[in-house]
Coordinates of C-alpha atoms in Angstrom, one line a residue:
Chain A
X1 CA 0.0 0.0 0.0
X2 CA 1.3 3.2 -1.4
X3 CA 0.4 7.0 -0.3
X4 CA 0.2 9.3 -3.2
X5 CA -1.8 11.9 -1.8
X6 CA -0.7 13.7 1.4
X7 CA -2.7 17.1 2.0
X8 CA -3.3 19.2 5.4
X9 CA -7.3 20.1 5.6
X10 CA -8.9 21.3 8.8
X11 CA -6.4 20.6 11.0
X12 CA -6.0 16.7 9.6
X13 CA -4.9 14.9 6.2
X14 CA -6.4 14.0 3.3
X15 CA -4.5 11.0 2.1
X16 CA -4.8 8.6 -1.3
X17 CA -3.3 5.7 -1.0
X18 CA -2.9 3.1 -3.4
X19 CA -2.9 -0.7 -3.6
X20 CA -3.5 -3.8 -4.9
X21 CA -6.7 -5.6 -3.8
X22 CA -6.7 -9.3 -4.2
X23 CA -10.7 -9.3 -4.5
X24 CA -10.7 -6.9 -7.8
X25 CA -7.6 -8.8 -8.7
X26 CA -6.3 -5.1 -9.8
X27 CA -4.5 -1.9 -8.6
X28 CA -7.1 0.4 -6.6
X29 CA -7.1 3.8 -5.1
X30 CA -8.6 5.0 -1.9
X31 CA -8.8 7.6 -0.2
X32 CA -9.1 8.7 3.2
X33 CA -9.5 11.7 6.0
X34 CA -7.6 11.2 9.3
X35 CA -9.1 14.1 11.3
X36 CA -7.1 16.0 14.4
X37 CA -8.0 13.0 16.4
X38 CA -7.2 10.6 14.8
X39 CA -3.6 11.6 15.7
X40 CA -4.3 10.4 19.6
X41 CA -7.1 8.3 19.2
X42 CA -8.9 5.2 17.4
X43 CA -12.3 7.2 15.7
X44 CA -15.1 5.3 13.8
X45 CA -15.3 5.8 9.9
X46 CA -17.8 6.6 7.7
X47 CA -17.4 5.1 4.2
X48 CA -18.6 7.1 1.0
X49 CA -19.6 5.7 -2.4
X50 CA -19.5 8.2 -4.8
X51 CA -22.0 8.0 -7.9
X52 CA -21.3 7.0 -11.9
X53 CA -18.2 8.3 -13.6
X54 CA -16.8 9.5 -10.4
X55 CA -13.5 8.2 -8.7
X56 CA -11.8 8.9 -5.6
X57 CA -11.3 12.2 -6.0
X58 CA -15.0 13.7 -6.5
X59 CA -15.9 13.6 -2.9
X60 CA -12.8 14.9 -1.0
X61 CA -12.2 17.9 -4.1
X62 CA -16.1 19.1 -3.8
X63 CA -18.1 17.6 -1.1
X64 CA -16.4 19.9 1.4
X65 CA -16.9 16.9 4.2
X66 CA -13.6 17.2 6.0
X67 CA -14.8 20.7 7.9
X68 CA -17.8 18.1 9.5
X69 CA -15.6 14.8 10.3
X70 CA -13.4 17.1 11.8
X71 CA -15.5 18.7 14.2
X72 CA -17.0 15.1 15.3
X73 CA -14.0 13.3 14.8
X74 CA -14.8 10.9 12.2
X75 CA -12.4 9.1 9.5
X76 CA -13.9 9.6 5.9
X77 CA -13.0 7.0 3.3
X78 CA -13.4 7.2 -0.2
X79 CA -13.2 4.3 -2.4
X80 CA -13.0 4.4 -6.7
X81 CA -16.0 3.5 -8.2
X82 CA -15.4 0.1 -10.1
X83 CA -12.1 -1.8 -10.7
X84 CA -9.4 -0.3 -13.2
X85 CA -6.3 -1.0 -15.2
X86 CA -6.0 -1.8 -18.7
X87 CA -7.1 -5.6 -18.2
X88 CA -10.4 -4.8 -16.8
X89 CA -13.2 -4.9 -19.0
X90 CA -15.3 -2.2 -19.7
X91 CA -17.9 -1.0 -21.8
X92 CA -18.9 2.2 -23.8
X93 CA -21.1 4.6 -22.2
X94 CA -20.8 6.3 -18.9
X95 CA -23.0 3.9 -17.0
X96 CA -20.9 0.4 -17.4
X97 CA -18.0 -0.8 -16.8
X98 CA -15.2 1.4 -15.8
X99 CA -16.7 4.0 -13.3
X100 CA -19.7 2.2 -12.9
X101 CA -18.9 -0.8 -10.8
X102 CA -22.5 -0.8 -9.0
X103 CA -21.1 -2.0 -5.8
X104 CA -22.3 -5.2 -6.6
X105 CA -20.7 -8.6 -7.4
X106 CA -20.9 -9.4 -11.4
X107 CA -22.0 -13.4 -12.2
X108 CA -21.7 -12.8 -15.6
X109 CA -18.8 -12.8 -18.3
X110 CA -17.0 -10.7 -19.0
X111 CA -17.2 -8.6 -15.7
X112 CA -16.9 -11.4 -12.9
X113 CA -13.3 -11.5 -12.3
X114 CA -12.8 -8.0 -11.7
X115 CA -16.2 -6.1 -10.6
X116 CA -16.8 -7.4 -7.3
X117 CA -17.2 -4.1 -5.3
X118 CA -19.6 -5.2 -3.1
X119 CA -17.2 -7.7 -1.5
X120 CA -14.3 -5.2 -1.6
X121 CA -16.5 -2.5 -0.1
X122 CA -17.8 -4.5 3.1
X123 CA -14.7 -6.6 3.9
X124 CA -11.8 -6.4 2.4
X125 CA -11.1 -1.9 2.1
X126 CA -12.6 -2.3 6.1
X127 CA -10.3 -5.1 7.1
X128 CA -6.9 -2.7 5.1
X129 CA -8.2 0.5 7.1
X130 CA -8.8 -0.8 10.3
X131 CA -4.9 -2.6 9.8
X132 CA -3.1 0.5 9.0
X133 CA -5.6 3.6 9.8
X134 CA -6.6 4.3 13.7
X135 CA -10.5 2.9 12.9
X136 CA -12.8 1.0 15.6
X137 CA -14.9 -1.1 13.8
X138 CA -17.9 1.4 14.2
X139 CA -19.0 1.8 10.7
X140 CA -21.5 4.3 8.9
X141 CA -21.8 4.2 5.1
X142 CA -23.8 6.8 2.7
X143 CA -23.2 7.8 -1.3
X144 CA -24.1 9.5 -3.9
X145 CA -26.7 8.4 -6.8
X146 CA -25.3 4.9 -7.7
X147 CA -23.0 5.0 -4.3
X148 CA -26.6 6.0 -2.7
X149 CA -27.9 3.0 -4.3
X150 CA -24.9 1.0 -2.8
X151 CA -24.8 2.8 0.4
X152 CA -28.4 1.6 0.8
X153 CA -27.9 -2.2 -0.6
X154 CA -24.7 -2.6 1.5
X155 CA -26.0 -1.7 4.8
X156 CA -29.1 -3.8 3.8
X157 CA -27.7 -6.8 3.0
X158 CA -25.1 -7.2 5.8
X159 CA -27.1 -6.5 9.2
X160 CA -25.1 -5.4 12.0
X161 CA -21.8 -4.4 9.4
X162 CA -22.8 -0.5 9.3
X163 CA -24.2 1.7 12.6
X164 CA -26.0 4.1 9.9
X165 CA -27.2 4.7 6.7
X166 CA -27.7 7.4 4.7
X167 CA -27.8 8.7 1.0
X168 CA -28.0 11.4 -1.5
X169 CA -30.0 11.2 -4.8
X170 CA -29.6 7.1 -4.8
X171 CA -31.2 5.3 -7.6
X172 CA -33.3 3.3 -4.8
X173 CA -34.6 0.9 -7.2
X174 CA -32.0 -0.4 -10.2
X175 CA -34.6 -2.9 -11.4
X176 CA -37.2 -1.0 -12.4
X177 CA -34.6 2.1 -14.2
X178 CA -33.0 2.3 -16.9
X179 CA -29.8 2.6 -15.0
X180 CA -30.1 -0.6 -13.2
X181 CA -31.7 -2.9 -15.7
X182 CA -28.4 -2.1 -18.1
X183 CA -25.9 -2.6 -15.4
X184 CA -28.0 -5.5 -13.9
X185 CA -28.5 -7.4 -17.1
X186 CA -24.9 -7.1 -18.0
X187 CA -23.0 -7.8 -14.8
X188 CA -25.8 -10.4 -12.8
X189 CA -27.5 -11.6 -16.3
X190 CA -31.4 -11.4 -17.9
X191 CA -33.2 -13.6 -15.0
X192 CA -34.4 -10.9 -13.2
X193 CA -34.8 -13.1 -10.0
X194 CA -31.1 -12.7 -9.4
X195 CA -31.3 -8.8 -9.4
X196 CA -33.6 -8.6 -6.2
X197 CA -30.4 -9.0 -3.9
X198 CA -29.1 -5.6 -4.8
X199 CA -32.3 -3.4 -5.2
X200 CA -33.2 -2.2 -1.7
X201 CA -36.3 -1.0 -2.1
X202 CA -36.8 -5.1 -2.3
X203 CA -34.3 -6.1 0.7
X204 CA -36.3 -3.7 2.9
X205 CA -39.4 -5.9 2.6
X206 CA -37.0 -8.7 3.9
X207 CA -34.7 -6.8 5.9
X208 CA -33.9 -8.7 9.2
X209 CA -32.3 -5.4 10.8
X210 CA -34.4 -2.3 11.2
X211 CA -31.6 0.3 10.2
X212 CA -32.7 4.1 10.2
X213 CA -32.8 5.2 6.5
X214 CA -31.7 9.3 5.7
X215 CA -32.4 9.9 2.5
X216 CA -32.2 13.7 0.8
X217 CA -33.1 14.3 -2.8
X218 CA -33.5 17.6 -4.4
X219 CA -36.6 18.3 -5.9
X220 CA -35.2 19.9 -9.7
X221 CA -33.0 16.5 -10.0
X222 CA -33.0 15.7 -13.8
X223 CA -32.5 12.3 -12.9
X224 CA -35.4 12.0 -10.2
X225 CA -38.5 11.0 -12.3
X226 CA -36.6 9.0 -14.8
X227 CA -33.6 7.2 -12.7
X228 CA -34.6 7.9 -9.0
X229 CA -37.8 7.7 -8.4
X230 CA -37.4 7.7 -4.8
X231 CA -40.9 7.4 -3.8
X232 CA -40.3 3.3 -4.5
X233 CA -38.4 3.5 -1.8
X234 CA -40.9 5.1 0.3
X235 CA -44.0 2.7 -0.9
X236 CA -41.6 -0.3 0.1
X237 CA -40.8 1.2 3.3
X238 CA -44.0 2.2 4.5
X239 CA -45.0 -1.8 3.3
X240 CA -42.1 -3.2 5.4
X241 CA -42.5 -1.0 8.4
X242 CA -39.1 0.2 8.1
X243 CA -37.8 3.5 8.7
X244 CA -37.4 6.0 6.6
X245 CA -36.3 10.0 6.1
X246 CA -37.1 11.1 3.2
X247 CA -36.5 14.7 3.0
X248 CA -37.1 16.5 -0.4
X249 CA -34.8 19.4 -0.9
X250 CA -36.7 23.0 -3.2
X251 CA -34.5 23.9 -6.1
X252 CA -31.7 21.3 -5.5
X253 CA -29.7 19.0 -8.4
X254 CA -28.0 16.2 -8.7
X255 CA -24.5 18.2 -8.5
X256 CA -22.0 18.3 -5.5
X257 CA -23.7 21.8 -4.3
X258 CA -26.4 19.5 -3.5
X259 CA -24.2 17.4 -1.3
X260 CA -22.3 20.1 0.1
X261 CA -25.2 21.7 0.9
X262 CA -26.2 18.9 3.2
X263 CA -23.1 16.6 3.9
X264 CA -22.9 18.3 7.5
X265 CA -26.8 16.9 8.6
X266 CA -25.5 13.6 7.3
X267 CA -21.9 13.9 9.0
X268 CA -23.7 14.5 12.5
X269 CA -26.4 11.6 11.7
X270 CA -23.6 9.1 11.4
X271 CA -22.0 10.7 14.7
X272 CA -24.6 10.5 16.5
X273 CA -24.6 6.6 15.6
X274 CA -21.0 6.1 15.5
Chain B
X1 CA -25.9 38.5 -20.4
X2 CA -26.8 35.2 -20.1
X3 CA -27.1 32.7 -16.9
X4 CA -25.7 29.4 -18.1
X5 CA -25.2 27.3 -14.5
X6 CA -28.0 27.6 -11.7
X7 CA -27.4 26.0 -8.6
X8 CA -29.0 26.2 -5.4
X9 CA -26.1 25.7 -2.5
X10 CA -26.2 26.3 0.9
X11 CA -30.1 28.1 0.5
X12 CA -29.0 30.6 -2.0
X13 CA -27.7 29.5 -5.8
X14 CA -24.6 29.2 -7.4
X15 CA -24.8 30.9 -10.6
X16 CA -22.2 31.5 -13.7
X17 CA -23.2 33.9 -16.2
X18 CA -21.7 34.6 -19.6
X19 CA -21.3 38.4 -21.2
X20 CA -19.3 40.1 -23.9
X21 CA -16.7 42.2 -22.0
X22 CA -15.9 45.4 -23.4
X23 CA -12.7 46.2 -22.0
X24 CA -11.4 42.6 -22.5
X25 CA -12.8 42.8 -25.9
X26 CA -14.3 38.7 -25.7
X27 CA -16.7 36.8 -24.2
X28 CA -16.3 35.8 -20.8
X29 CA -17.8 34.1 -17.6
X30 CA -18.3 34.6 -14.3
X31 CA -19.7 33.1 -11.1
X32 CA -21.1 34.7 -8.5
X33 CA -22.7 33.4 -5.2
X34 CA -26.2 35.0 -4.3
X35 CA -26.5 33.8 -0.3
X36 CA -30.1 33.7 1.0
X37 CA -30.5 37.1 2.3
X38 CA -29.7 38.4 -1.4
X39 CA -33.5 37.5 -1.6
X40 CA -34.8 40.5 0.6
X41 CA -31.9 42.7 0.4
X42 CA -28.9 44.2 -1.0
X43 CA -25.6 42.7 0.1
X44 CA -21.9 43.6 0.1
X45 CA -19.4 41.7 -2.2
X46 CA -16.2 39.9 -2.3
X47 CA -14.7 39.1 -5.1
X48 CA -12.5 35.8 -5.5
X49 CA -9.3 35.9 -7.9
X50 CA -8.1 32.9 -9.0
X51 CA -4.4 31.1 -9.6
X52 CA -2.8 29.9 -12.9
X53 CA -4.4 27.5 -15.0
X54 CA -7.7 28.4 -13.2
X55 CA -10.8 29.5 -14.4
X56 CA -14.3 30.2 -13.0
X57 CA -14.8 27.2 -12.1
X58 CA -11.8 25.6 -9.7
X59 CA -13.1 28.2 -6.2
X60 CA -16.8 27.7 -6.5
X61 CA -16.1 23.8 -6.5
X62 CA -13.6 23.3 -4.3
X63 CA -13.3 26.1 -1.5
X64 CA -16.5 25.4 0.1
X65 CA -16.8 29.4 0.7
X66 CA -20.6 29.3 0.3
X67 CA -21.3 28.0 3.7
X68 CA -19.1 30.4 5.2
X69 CA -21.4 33.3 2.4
X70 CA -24.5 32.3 3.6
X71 CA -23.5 32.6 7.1
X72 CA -22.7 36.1 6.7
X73 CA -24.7 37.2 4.0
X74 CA -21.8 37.8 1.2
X75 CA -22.3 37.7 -2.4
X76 CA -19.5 35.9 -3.7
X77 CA -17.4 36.7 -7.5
X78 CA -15.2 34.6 -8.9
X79 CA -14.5 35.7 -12.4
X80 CA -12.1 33.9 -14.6
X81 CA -8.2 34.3 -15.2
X82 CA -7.8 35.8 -18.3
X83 CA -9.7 36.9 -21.4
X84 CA -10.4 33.7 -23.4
X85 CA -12.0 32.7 -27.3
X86 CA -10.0 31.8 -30.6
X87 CA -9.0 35.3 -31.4
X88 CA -6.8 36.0 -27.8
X89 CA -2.9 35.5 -27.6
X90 CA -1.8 32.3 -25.9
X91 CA 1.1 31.6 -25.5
X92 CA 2.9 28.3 -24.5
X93 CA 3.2 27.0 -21.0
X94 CA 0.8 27.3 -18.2
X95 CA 1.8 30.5 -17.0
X96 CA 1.7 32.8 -19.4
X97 CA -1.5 33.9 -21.6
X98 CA -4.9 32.2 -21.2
X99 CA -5.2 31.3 -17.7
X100 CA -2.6 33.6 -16.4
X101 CA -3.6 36.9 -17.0
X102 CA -2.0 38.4 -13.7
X103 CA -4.7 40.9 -13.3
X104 CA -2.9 43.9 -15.1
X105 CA -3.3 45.6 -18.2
X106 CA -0.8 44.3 -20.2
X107 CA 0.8 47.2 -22.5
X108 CA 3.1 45.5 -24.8
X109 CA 2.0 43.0 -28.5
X110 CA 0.3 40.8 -28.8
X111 CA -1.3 41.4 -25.1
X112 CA -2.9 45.0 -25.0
X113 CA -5.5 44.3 -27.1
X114 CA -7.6 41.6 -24.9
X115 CA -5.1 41.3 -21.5
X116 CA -6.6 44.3 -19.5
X117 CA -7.4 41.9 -16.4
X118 CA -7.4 45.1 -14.0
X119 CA -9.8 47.1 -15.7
X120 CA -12.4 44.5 -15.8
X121 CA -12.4 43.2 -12.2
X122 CA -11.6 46.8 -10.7
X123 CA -14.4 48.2 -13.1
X124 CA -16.6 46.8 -15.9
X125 CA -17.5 43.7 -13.7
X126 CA -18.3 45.0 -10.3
X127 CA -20.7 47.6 -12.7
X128 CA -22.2 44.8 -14.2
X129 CA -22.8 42.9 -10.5
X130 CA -24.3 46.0 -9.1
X131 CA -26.6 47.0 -12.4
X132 CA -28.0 42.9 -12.3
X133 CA -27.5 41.5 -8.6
X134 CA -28.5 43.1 -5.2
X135 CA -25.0 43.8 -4.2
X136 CA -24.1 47.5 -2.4
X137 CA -21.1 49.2 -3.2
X138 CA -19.3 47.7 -0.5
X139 CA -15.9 45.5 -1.8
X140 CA -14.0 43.0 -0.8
X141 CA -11.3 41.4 -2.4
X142 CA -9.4 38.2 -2.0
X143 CA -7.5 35.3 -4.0
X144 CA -5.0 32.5 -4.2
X145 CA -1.0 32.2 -5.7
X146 CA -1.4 34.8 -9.4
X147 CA -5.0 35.8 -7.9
X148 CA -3.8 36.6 -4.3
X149 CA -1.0 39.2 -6.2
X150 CA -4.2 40.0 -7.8
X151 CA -5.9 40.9 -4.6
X152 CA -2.9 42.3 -3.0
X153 CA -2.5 44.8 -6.5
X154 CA -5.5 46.1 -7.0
X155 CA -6.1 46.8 -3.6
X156 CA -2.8 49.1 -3.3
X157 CA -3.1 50.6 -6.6
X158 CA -7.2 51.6 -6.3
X159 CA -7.5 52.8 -2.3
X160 CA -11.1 53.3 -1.1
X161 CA -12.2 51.0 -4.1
X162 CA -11.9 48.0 -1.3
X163 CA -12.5 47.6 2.1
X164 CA -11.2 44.3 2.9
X165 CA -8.4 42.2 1.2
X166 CA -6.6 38.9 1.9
X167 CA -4.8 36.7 -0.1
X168 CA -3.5 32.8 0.2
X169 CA -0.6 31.6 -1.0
X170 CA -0.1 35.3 -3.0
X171 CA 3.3 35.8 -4.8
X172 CA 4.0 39.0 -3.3
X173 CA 7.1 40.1 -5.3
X174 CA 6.8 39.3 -8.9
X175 CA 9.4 41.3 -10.4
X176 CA 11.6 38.8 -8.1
X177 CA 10.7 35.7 -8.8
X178 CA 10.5 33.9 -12.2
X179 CA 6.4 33.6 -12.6
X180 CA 6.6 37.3 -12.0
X181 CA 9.5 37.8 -14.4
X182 CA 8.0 35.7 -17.5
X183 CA 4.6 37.2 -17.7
X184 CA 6.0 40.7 -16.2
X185 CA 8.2 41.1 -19.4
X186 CA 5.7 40.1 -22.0
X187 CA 3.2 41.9 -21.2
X188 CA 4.9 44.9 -20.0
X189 CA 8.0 44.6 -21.7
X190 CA 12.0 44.7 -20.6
X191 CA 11.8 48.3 -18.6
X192 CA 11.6 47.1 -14.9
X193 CA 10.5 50.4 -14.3
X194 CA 6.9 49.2 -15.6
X195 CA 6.4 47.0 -13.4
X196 CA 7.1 47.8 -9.7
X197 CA 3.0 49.7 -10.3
X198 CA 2.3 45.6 -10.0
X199 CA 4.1 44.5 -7.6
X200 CA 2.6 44.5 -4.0
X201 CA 5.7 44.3 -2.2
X202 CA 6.7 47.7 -4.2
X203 CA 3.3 49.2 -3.8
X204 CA 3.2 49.2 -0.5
X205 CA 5.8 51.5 0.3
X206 CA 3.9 53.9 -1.4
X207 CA 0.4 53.3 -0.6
X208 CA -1.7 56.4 0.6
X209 CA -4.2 54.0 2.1
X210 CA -3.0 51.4 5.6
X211 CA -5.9 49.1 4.2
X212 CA -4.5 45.7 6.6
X213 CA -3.3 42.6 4.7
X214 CA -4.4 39.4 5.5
X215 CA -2.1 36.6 4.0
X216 CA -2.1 33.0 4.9
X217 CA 0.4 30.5 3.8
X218 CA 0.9 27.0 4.1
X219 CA 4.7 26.3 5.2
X220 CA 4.8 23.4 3.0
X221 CA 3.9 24.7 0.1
X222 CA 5.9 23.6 -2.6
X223 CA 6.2 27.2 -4.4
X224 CA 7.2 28.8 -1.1
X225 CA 10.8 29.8 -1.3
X226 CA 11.0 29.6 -5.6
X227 CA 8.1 31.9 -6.4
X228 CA 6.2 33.4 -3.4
X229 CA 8.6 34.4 -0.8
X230 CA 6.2 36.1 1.3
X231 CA 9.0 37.6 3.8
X232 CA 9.7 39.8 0.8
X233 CA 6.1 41.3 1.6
X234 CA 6.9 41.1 5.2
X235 CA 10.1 43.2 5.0
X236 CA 8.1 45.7 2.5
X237 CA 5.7 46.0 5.2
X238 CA 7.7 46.5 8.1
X239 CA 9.7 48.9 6.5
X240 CA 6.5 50.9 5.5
X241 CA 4.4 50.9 8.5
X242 CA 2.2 48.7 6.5
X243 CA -0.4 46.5 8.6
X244 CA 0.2 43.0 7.6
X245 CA -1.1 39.8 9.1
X246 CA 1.3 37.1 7.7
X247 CA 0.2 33.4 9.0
X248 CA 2.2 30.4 8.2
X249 CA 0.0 27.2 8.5
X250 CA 2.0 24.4 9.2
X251 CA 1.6 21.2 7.2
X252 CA -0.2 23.2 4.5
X253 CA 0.6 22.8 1.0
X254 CA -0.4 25.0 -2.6
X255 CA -3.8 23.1 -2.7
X256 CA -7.5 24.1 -2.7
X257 CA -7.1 21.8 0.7
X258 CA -5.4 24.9 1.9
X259 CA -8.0 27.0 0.7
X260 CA -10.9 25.3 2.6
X261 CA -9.4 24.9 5.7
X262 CA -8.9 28.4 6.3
X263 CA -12.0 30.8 3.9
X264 CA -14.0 30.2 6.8
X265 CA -11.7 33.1 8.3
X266 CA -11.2 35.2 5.4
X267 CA -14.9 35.4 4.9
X268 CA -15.4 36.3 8.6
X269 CA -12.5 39.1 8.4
X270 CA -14.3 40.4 4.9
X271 CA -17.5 40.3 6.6
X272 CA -16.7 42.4 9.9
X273 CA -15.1 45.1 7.1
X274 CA -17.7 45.4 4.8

């Protein structure tokens, strides 16, 4: 494990590091924000999954989260997207392949050797930070549009892994957009019984742990009738009896001044948990 | 004039317009931050200069300033670099021409025609802000590496035109060092004599007006000792009677990291001026 990145914010650093993850089977970056604590002390982290197209880089450059883990004392970490390097496979389009890694674990060919994000996300990146970072194994997760998606998933589908939950813009239903049923058919194949594992408004009906939900989504999204359509999430929610916030946000996008905006509320929701 | 981003942050909006400048003789663009209160009333300004290779983008993305706006009720300005389009000299290199217009009037060929960089932030654009936005004649003016010279300049060369001004990371002594020295001589030419009117460190000695400096740098900045040298502006300073606050932030590098950690301060140290 390599640092590339070594930057004083707010009193802490905002690292990169890079290394070689044996579930991707490829070189990865990461990176992550040691607040002032973390100098003395061992601080819970909250992992971020950023959204299509996006690396590493989008959240610590725009979401302006460092100011917030730094007054609660949280470590933020960062992960890519999907797997890279030149033997990867990919796709054309912004929404498959490279950059769109789903946070899911691909069945089919030609993505199953590399795109296995959801394993990489929940074990293996945890197990590397908590080895070499000053971490407790307190865990929050949340993410941005396809990392809201697997912010959701993840903490759904691994009870007792994450402490809190919460996303922005997440496409809370792949199966029924058009963004999920191109990346589901490609990396989990056409029989549609196989996609309900990663679509949490599904795993809430049969979710065994009653995690609080945070959920913001501006109201003049372009992508909230077509890809978001976040009152799936709601219906299935209010089905399962599970807990949701949904908070609608006037005038707000799908960009990073939507995030920035609002990344301190979520900062202080996972401290509160953490 | 045309509005061509529209963003709401932070319970205001994040605009960037587009206008045909007169004195720059091109189109350019422009963002400016409209904090909530800008909705009832008219607010004072600060306008933002930008470093090399910047344009209006790289501070409303990555400073995280509009928290710190809407606290205080600050429009915010951040104009681009340089002029811009097909038909402006360029030159090769990152700084000098497009993207490092050093905020003077540039006097020799083939600059003078489109590189008057002081004219339009001292005049044509705060005329435009205060004909189309609620902002009051009340100025700030700040920036970062070229754009904190930028600040520095036009504050010493126009006094009662601003009543606030900071700078990170400024070079403070261009004629000394060799960014100064490259764009100093093509667009002003060989005479030395030309140039100490843009050079803060020389300006100061001569400056009707005590307007206080605020300067941060990061003491691991990796253009510290080759290009900003801000004991030069120190030494000017003392040796003028010149009120300076110079603050050396330890572990701090060049980077908009920099930047974040510490606008919360600037913006408060504007806002109590204006």
């Amino acid at each position: 494990m390599e640092r590339i990145e070594h930057r004083a914010c707010f009193g802490g650093w905002q690292d990169v590091y890079q290394h070689r993850s044996e579930v991707l089977d490829c070189e990865m970056k990461f990176a992550v924000y040691l607040p002032p604590q973390a100098a003395t002390q061992k601080l819970p982290v909250l992992y971020w999954l950023s959204g299509l197209t996006c690396n590493e880089q989008n959240f610590i450059t725009k979401a302006g989260a460092q100011r917030y883990a730094a007054e609660h004392g949280l470590i933020l970490v960062a992960p890519d997207t999907s797997p890279r390097g030149d033997e990867v496979a990919d796709a054309e389009g912004y929404d498959l392949g490279k950059g769109a890694g789903f946070y899911l674990n691909a069945t089919q060919e030609p993505w199953a050797r590399h795109y296995r994000m959801h394993d990489y996300i929940v074990d293996e990146l945890p197990a590397l930070i908590q080895a070499h970072f000053p971490a407790t194994d307190a865990r929050g997760i949340s993410g941005h549009s396809m990392g809201g998606h697997g912010a959701l998933v993840l903490a759904l589908r691994n009870p007792g892994r994450y402490r809190s939950v919460s996303a922005f813009s997440p496409i809370v239903a792949p199966s029924q957009v058009p963004w999920g049923e191109k990346a589901f058919s490609a990396y989990l194949g056409p029989d549609r019984s196989a996609w309900s594992q990663w679509d949490a408004s599904e795993l809430v009906a049969t979710a065994t742990e009653r995690l609080p939900l945070l959920v913001d989504q501006g109201d003049a999204d372009e992508f909230l009738g077509g890809q978001l359509q976040p009152q799936r999430l709601q219906a299935a929610c209010e089905a399962a009896g599970h807990p949701l916030q949904l908070r609608l946000q006037p005038g707000h996008d799908h960009s990073y001044y939507f995030i920035a905006s609002f990344i301190g509320d979520h900062i202080a929701h996972h401290a509160k948990a953490l």
